Each structure stands twice: as C-alpha cells, then as structure tokens.
Amino acid sequence: MNPIKNWLFSLSSTTFNVVIALVFFLITARITSPAFFGKVAIIQLLEVISSSVLYFVPGQIVMREVAYLHARKEVDKKVVEKFLSIPFLALPFLLTILLFPNYVRLAIPYLFLYVASNVESQEMMGMDMFKETTI
C-alpha cells in the first residue's frame, strides 16, 4: 500500500466533491427557497454525524487490519464480513430518525448506504484497490 498514492487519490476525490457541493449549493440558493436550502443543509449535517458517530470501528483500524492481512496474503472472508456488518449494526440508530420530519426520514437509506460505502472504501484502500472507489 502506497500512502502517497492513496493520499493523492483521496485529495483529488475530496477536492472534486467539495467543488461539486459548492456548485450545487450556489445553484440551489439561486433557484429555490431558503426553506429547501435549509432542509438540504440538515441532511448533510446528518451525513457528517452518521459518518463520525456510526462508525463503531474507526476507518483507520479497518484499513490497517485489512492491509496487514493483505500483506501477509491471509485476507479472511470472515474478517471482511465483520467489517461489512458495521452499517447493519448502525441501522437501529438510524431508525431513530423516524422521529424527525418526513424529508429527514427519507434520508435513512442514503445514510445507511453512505456508512456502507465508507466501510467498503476503507477495506479497498487496505487492499490497495482505491482506484475502484474513485471511478
């Protein structure tokens, strides 16, 4: 695993996502009402909260363990399955969002997929397959 290569891929992906989000917010602010703009901001805030709170095992640990097993050529299916079960463990916490308004309830599948894709990308970075996540 080359940390410089992974850092450059991560930086380019992050920069691209920030630019797209900025353009989206500028267009949204121009053509919609402030209420809709606030709803989008609340959903993005939930995204940040779910990525920081609902990771029961930090992403760095997932990446380190998978990279260690990959380097020794001992990647076990059971270890990968345990890491992939993290989003399912977070699902009961996501269901508490049902207490919020309707537009927030509709974000539950998105937040689940967001946590799942982050776990998968950490595993792929651990196996030095990060290019597949940026395509």
PDB file of C-alpha atoms in Angstrom:
ATOM      1  CA  MET A   1       0.000   0.000   0.000  1.00  0.00           C
ATOM      2  CA  ASN A   2       1.496   3.277  -1.106  1.00  0.00           C
ATOM      3  CA  PRO A   3       0.381   6.047   1.286  1.00  0.00           C
ATOM      4  CA  ILE A   4       1.384   8.873  -1.063  1.00  0.00           C
ATOM      5  CA  LYS A   5      -0.668   7.418  -3.916  1.00  0.00           C
ATOM      6  CA  ASN A   6      -3.679   6.902  -1.659  1.00  0.00           C
ATOM      7  CA  TRP A   7      -3.321  10.421  -0.261  1.00  0.00           C
ATOM      8  CA  LEU A   8      -3.285  11.910  -3.772  1.00  0.00           C
ATOM      9  CA  PHE A   9      -6.352   9.900  -4.801  1.00  0.00           C
ATOM     10  CA  SER A  10      -8.126  10.945  -1.616  1.00  0.00           C
ATOM     11  CA  LEU A  11      -7.176  14.590  -2.100  1.00  0.00           C
ATOM     12  CA  SER A  12      -8.396  14.644  -5.686  1.00  0.00           C
ATOM     13  CA  SER A  13     -11.681  12.955  -4.744  1.00  0.00           C
ATOM     14  CA  THR A  14     -12.222  15.300  -1.816  1.00  0.00           C
ATOM     15  CA  THR A  15     -11.429  18.373  -3.900  1.00  0.00           C
ATOM     16  CA  PHE A  16     -13.802  17.237  -6.628  1.00  0.00           C
ATOM     17  CA  ASN A  17     -16.581  16.570  -4.102  1.00  0.00           C
ATOM     18  CA  VAL A  18     -16.110  19.980  -2.475  1.00  0.00           C
ATOM     19  CA  VAL A  19     -16.295  21.752  -5.843  1.00  0.00           C
ATOM     20  CA  ILE A  20     -19.440  19.825  -6.826  1.00  0.00           C
ATOM     21  CA  ALA A  21     -21.056  20.601  -3.442  1.00  0.00           C
ATOM     22  CA  LEU A  22     -20.200  24.295  -3.793  1.00  0.00           C
ATOM     23  CA  VAL A  23     -21.712  24.454  -7.280  1.00  0.00           C
ATOM     24  CA  PHE A  24     -24.789  22.589  -6.042  1.00  0.00           C
ATOM     25  CA  PHE A  25     -25.258  24.988  -3.139  1.00  0.00           C
ATOM     26  CA  LEU A  26     -24.840  28.043  -5.362  1.00  0.00           C
ATOM     27  CA  ILE A  27     -27.411  26.749  -7.848  1.00  0.00           C
ATOM     28  CA  THR A  28     -29.759  25.661  -5.074  1.00  0.00           C
ATOM     29  CA  ALA A  29     -29.539  29.019  -3.332  1.00  0.00           C
ATOM     30  CA  ARG A  30     -30.382  30.808  -6.589  1.00  0.00           C
ATOM     31  CA  ILE A  31     -33.371  28.781  -7.740  1.00  0.00           C
ATOM     32  CA  THR A  32     -35.006  27.558  -4.540  1.00  0.00           C
ATOM     33  CA  SER A  33     -36.407  28.901  -1.336  1.00  0.00           C
ATOM     34  CA  PRO A  34     -34.381  29.245   1.856  1.00  0.00           C
ATOM     35  CA  ALA A  35     -36.526  26.512   3.429  1.00  0.00           C
ATOM     36  CA  PHE A  36     -35.382  23.943   0.855  1.00  0.00           C
ATOM     37  CA  PHE A  37     -31.799  25.120   1.226  1.00  0.00           C
ATOM     38  CA  GLY A  38     -32.075  24.569   4.991  1.00  0.00           C
ATOM     39  CA  LYS A  39     -33.504  21.069   4.509  1.00  0.00           C
ATOM     40  CA  VAL A  40     -30.557  20.105   2.321  1.00  0.00           C
ATOM     41  CA  ALA A  41     -28.158  21.505   4.926  1.00  0.00           C
ATOM     42  CA  ILE A  42     -29.836  19.446   7.671  1.00  0.00           C
ATOM     43  CA  ILE A  43     -29.493  16.252   5.630  1.00  0.00           C
ATOM     44  CA  GLN A  44     -25.817  16.996   5.010  1.00  0.00           C
ATOM     45  CA  LEU A  45     -25.346  17.595   8.720  1.00  0.00           C
ATOM     46  CA  LEU A  46     -26.884  14.171   9.372  1.00  0.00           C
ATOM     47  CA  GLU A  47     -24.385  12.744   6.888  1.00  0.00           C
ATOM     48  CA  VAL A  48     -21.480  14.168   8.873  1.00  0.00           C
ATOM     49  CA  ILE A  49     -22.963  12.934  12.142  1.00  0.00           C
ATOM     50  CA  SER A  50     -23.560   9.442  10.772  1.00  0.00           C
ATOM     51  CA  SER A  51     -20.026   9.180   9.415  1.00  0.00           C
ATOM     52  CA  SER A  52     -18.486  10.215  12.725  1.00  0.00           C
ATOM     53  CA  VAL A  53     -20.830   8.554  15.237  1.00  0.00           C
ATOM     54  CA  LEU A  54     -21.980   5.379  13.488  1.00  0.00           C
ATOM     55  CA  TYR A  55     -18.509   4.037  12.800  1.00  0.00           C
ATOM     56  CA  PHE A  56     -18.261   1.573  15.657  1.00  0.00           C
ATOM     57  CA  VAL A  57     -14.793   0.623  14.415  1.00  0.00           C
ATOM     58  CA  PRO A  58     -12.825   3.624  13.094  1.00  0.00           C
ATOM     59  CA  GLY A  59     -11.986   3.544   9.398  1.00  0.00           C
ATOM     60  CA  GLN A  60      -8.260   3.695  10.053  1.00  0.00           C
ATOM     61  CA  ILE A  61      -8.422   0.480  12.069  1.00  0.00           C
ATOM     62  CA  VAL A  62     -10.416  -1.252   9.334  1.00  0.00           C
ATOM     63  CA  MET A  63      -7.871  -0.160   6.737  1.00  0.00           C
ATOM     64  CA  ARG A  64      -4.889  -1.147   8.902  1.00  0.00           C
ATOM     65  CA  GLU A  65      -6.197  -4.611   9.708  1.00  0.00           C
ATOM     66  CA  VAL A  66      -7.169  -5.394   6.120  1.00  0.00           C
ATOM     67  CA  ALA A  67      -3.819  -4.068   4.852  1.00  0.00           C
ATOM     68  CA  TYR A  68      -1.962  -6.217   7.376  1.00  0.00           C
ATOM     69  CA  LEU A  69      -3.876  -9.329   6.346  1.00  0.00           C
ATOM     70  CA  HIS A  70      -3.485  -8.478   2.658  1.00  0.00           C
ATOM     71  CA  ALA A  71       0.284  -8.053   3.035  1.00  0.00           C
ATOM     72  CA  ARG A  72       0.518 -11.476   4.651  1.00  0.00           C
ATOM     73  CA  LYS A  73      -1.850 -12.887   1.980  1.00  0.00           C
ATOM     74  CA  GLU A  74      -4.198 -14.041   4.722  1.00  0.00           C
ATOM     75  CA  VAL A  75      -7.315 -11.995   3.963  1.00  0.00           C
ATOM     76  CA  ASP A  76     -10.051 -13.997   5.603  1.00  0.00           C
ATOM     77  CA  LYS A  77     -13.630 -13.762   4.396  1.00  0.00           C
ATOM     78  CA  LYS A  78     -14.904 -13.705   7.978  1.00  0.00           C
ATOM     79  CA  VAL A  79     -12.852 -10.619   8.865  1.00  0.00           C
ATOM     80  CA  VAL A  80     -14.144  -8.750   5.825  1.00  0.00           C
ATOM     81  CA  GLU A  81     -17.714  -9.813   6.646  1.00  0.00           C
ATOM     82  CA  LYS A  82     -17.356  -8.483  10.193  1.00  0.00           C
ATOM     83  CA  PHE A  83     -16.277  -5.091   8.901  1.00  0.00           C
ATOM     84  CA  LEU A  84     -19.082  -5.073   6.326  1.00  0.00           C
ATOM     85  CA  SER A  85     -21.615  -5.683   9.104  1.00  0.00           C
ATOM     86  CA  ILE A  86     -20.902  -2.252  10.642  1.00  0.00           C
ATOM     87  CA  PRO A  87     -23.682  -0.488   8.662  1.00  0.00           C
ATOM     88  CA  PHE A  88     -26.191  -3.129   9.747  1.00  0.00           C
ATOM     89  CA  LEU A  89     -25.218  -2.556  13.377  1.00  0.00           C
ATOM     90  CA  ALA A  90     -25.840   1.155  12.823  1.00  0.00           C
ATOM     91  CA  LEU A  91     -29.315   0.598  11.364  1.00  0.00           C
ATOM     92  CA  PRO A  92     -31.167   0.684  14.737  1.00  0.00           C
ATOM     93  CA  PHE A  93     -29.598   4.068  15.447  1.00  0.00           C
ATOM     94  CA  LEU A  94     -30.639   5.279  12.007  1.00  0.00           C
ATOM     95  CA  LEU A  95     -34.205   4.205  12.731  1.00  0.00           C
ATOM     96  CA  THR A  96     -34.388   6.822  15.489  1.00  0.00           C
ATOM     97  CA  ILE A  97     -34.516   9.318  12.625  1.00  0.00           C
ATOM     98  CA  LEU A  98     -38.133   8.195  12.128  1.00  0.00           C
ATOM     99  CA  LEU A  99     -38.996  10.665  14.900  1.00  0.00           C
ATOM    100  CA  PHE A 100     -37.987  13.580  12.663  1.00  0.00           C
ATOM    101  CA  PRO A 101     -39.927  15.239   9.810  1.00  0.00           C
ATOM    102  CA  ASN A 102     -40.687  13.404   6.578  1.00  0.00           C
ATOM    103  CA  TYR A 103     -37.817  14.804   4.491  1.00  0.00           C
ATOM    104  CA  VAL A 104     -35.317  13.585   7.088  1.00  0.00           C
ATOM    105  CA  ARG A 105     -36.944  10.143   7.224  1.00  0.00           C
ATOM    106  CA  LEU A 106     -36.371   9.739   3.512  1.00  0.00           C
ATOM    107  CA  ALA A 107     -32.621  10.120   4.115  1.00  0.00           C
ATOM    108  CA  ILE A 108     -32.352   6.867   6.123  1.00  0.00           C
ATOM    109  CA  PRO A 109     -31.449   4.667   3.096  1.00  0.00           C
ATOM    110  CA  TYR A 110     -28.967   7.283   1.923  1.00  0.00           C
ATOM    111  CA  LEU A 111     -27.256   7.449   5.314  1.00  0.00           C
ATOM    112  CA  PHE A 112     -27.108   3.653   5.505  1.00  0.00           C
ATOM    113  CA  LEU A 113     -25.511   3.465   2.049  1.00  0.00           C
ATOM    114  CA  TYR A 114     -23.148   6.299   2.979  1.00  0.00           C
ATOM    115  CA  VAL A 115     -21.811   4.399   6.003  1.00  0.00           C
ATOM    116  CA  ALA A 116     -21.631   1.167   3.966  1.00  0.00           C
ATOM    117  CA  SER A 117     -19.695   2.788   1.117  1.00  0.00           C
ATOM    118  CA  ASN A 118     -17.246   4.372   3.560  1.00  0.00           C
ATOM    119  CA  VAL A 119     -16.542   0.992   5.178  1.00  0.00           C
ATOM    120  CA  GLU A 120     -16.101  -0.618   1.762  1.00  0.00           C
ATOM    121  CA  SER A 121     -13.718   2.101   0.602  1.00  0.00           C
ATOM    122  CA  GLN A 122     -11.620   1.664   3.771  1.00  0.00           C
ATOM    123  CA  GLU A 123     -11.372  -2.059   3.039  1.00  0.00           C
ATOM    124  CA  MET A 124     -10.434  -1.406  -0.580  1.00  0.00           C
ATOM    125  CA  MET A 125      -7.763   1.083   0.473  1.00  0.00           C
ATOM    126  CA  GLY A 126      -6.403  -1.574   2.810  1.00  0.00           C
ATOM    127  CA  MET A 127      -6.093  -3.961  -0.134  1.00  0.00           C
ATOM    128  CA  ASP A 128      -4.551  -1.210  -2.324  1.00  0.00           C
ATOM    129  CA  MET A 129      -7.577  -1.137  -4.628  1.00  0.00           C
ATOM    130  CA  PHE A 130      -8.516   2.501  -4.035  1.00  0.00           C
ATOM    131  CA  LYS A 131      -8.805   3.315  -7.743  1.00  0.00           C
ATOM    132  CA  GLU A 132     -12.016   1.312  -7.949  1.00  0.00           C
ATOM    133  CA  THR A 133     -13.724   3.572  -5.411  1.00  0.00           C
ATOM    134  CA  THR A 134     -12.916   6.762  -7.295  1.00  0.00           C
ATOM    135  CA  ILE A 135     -14.296   5.614 -10.642  1.00  0.00           C
TER     136      ILE A 135
END
